[in-house]
PDB file of C-alpha atoms in Angstrom:
ATOM      1  CA  MET A   1     -44.623  20.473 -14.505  1.00  0.00           C
ATOM      2  CA  LYS A   2     -41.206  21.686 -13.375  1.00  0.00           C
ATOM      3  CA  LYS A   3     -42.403  21.996  -9.779  1.00  0.00           C
ATOM      4  CA  THR A   4     -43.746  18.452  -9.838  1.00  0.00           C
ATOM      5  CA  VAL A   5     -40.446  17.054 -11.094  1.00  0.00           C
ATOM      6  CA  ARG A   6     -38.517  18.985  -8.430  1.00  0.00           C
ATOM      7  CA  PHE A   7     -40.905  17.770  -5.739  1.00  0.00           C
ATOM      8  CA  PHE A   8     -40.545  14.131  -6.775  1.00  0.00           C
ATOM      9  CA  ALA A   9     -36.766  14.531  -7.019  1.00  0.00           C
ATOM     10  CA  LYS A  10     -36.647  15.841  -3.444  1.00  0.00           C
ATOM     11  CA  VAL A  11     -38.917  13.045  -2.216  1.00  0.00           C
ATOM     12  CA  PHE A  12     -36.790  10.442  -4.010  1.00  0.00           C
ATOM     13  CA  LEU A  13     -33.615  11.916  -2.530  1.00  0.00           C
ATOM     14  CA  ALA A  14     -35.060  11.898   0.990  1.00  0.00           C
ATOM     15  CA  VAL A  15     -36.338   8.326   0.690  1.00  0.00           C
ATOM     16  CA  SER A  16     -33.007   7.181  -0.740  1.00  0.00           C
ATOM     17  CA  ALA A  17     -31.086   8.798   2.117  1.00  0.00           C
ATOM     18  CA  VAL A  18     -33.315   7.230   4.766  1.00  0.00           C
ATOM     19  CA  THR A  19     -33.081   3.833   3.067  1.00  0.00           C
ATOM     20  CA  ALA A  20     -29.285   4.054   2.907  1.00  0.00           C
ATOM     21  CA  VAL A  21     -29.019   4.928   6.602  1.00  0.00           C
ATOM     22  CA  LEU A  22     -31.405   2.160   7.665  1.00  0.00           C
ATOM     23  CA  PHE A  23     -29.638  -0.383   5.440  1.00  0.00           C
ATOM     24  CA  THR A  24     -26.275   0.564   6.956  1.00  0.00           C
ATOM     25  CA  ILE A  25     -27.664   0.213  10.477  1.00  0.00           C
ATOM     26  CA  TYR A  26     -29.139  -3.185   9.593  1.00  0.00           C
ATOM     27  CA  MET A  27     -25.984  -4.540   7.939  1.00  0.00           C
ATOM     28  CA  THR A  28     -23.621  -3.423  10.721  1.00  0.00           C
ATOM     29  CA  ASN A  29     -25.947  -4.557  13.512  1.00  0.00           C
ATOM     30  CA  ALA A  30     -25.645  -1.035  14.915  1.00  0.00           C
ATOM     31  CA  ASP A  31     -29.116  -1.110  16.456  1.00  0.00           C
ATOM     32  CA  SER A  32     -28.146  -3.894  18.867  1.00  0.00           C
ATOM     33  CA  LYS A  33     -24.853  -2.189  19.616  1.00  0.00           C
ATOM     34  CA  LEU A  34     -26.659   1.062  20.396  1.00  0.00           C
ATOM     35  CA  ILE A  35     -29.155  -0.691  22.660  1.00  0.00           C
ATOM     36  CA  GLU A  36     -26.308  -2.496  24.441  1.00  0.00           C
ATOM     37  CA  PHE A  37     -24.451   0.806  24.920  1.00  0.00           C
ATOM     38  CA  ILE A  38     -27.534   2.509  26.407  1.00  0.00           C
ATOM     39  CA  TYR A  39     -28.280  -0.514  28.606  1.00  0.00           C
ATOM     40  CA  ASP A  40     -24.715  -0.566  29.957  1.00  0.00           C
ATOM     41  CA  LYS A  41     -24.810   3.159  30.756  1.00  0.00           C
ATOM     42  CA  LEU A  42     -28.166   2.849  32.535  1.00  0.00           C
ATOM     43  CA  LEU A  43     -26.988  -0.211  34.453  1.00  0.00           C
ATOM     44  CA  HIS A  44     -23.856   1.615  35.601  1.00  0.00           C
ATOM     45  CA  TYR A  45     -25.949   4.646  36.614  1.00  0.00           C
ATOM     46  CA  HIS A  46     -28.358   2.562  38.691  1.00  0.00           C
ATOM     47  CA  GLU A  47     -25.605   0.476  40.287  1.00  0.00           C
ATOM     48  CA  THR A  48     -23.701   3.569  41.442  1.00  0.00           C
ATOM     49  CA  LYS A  49     -26.796   5.492  42.501  1.00  0.00           C
ATOM     50  CA  LYS A  50     -26.953   6.237  46.216  1.00  0.00           C
ATOM     51  CA  VAL A  51     -30.100   4.739  47.699  1.00  0.00           C
ATOM     52  CA  GLU A  52     -31.493   5.379  51.151  1.00  0.00           C
ATOM     53  CA  ASP A  53     -33.534   2.573  52.644  1.00  0.00           C
ATOM     54  CA  HIS A  54     -36.707   3.727  54.369  1.00  0.00           C
ATOM     55  CA  ILE A  55     -38.256   0.940  56.387  1.00  0.00           C
TER      56      ILE A  55
END
């Protein structure tokens, strides 16, 4: 019985932590900001990349 309670307490704690993180990301619009940051870095990388034209 004690093991079951400990197991459910750990599961509840893990689910609560994940929910809190996802809620914070959703409320601060951090997912779009992260995608924009990655997109800008990739765009800068590809714009400054040296390309040799082979025709």
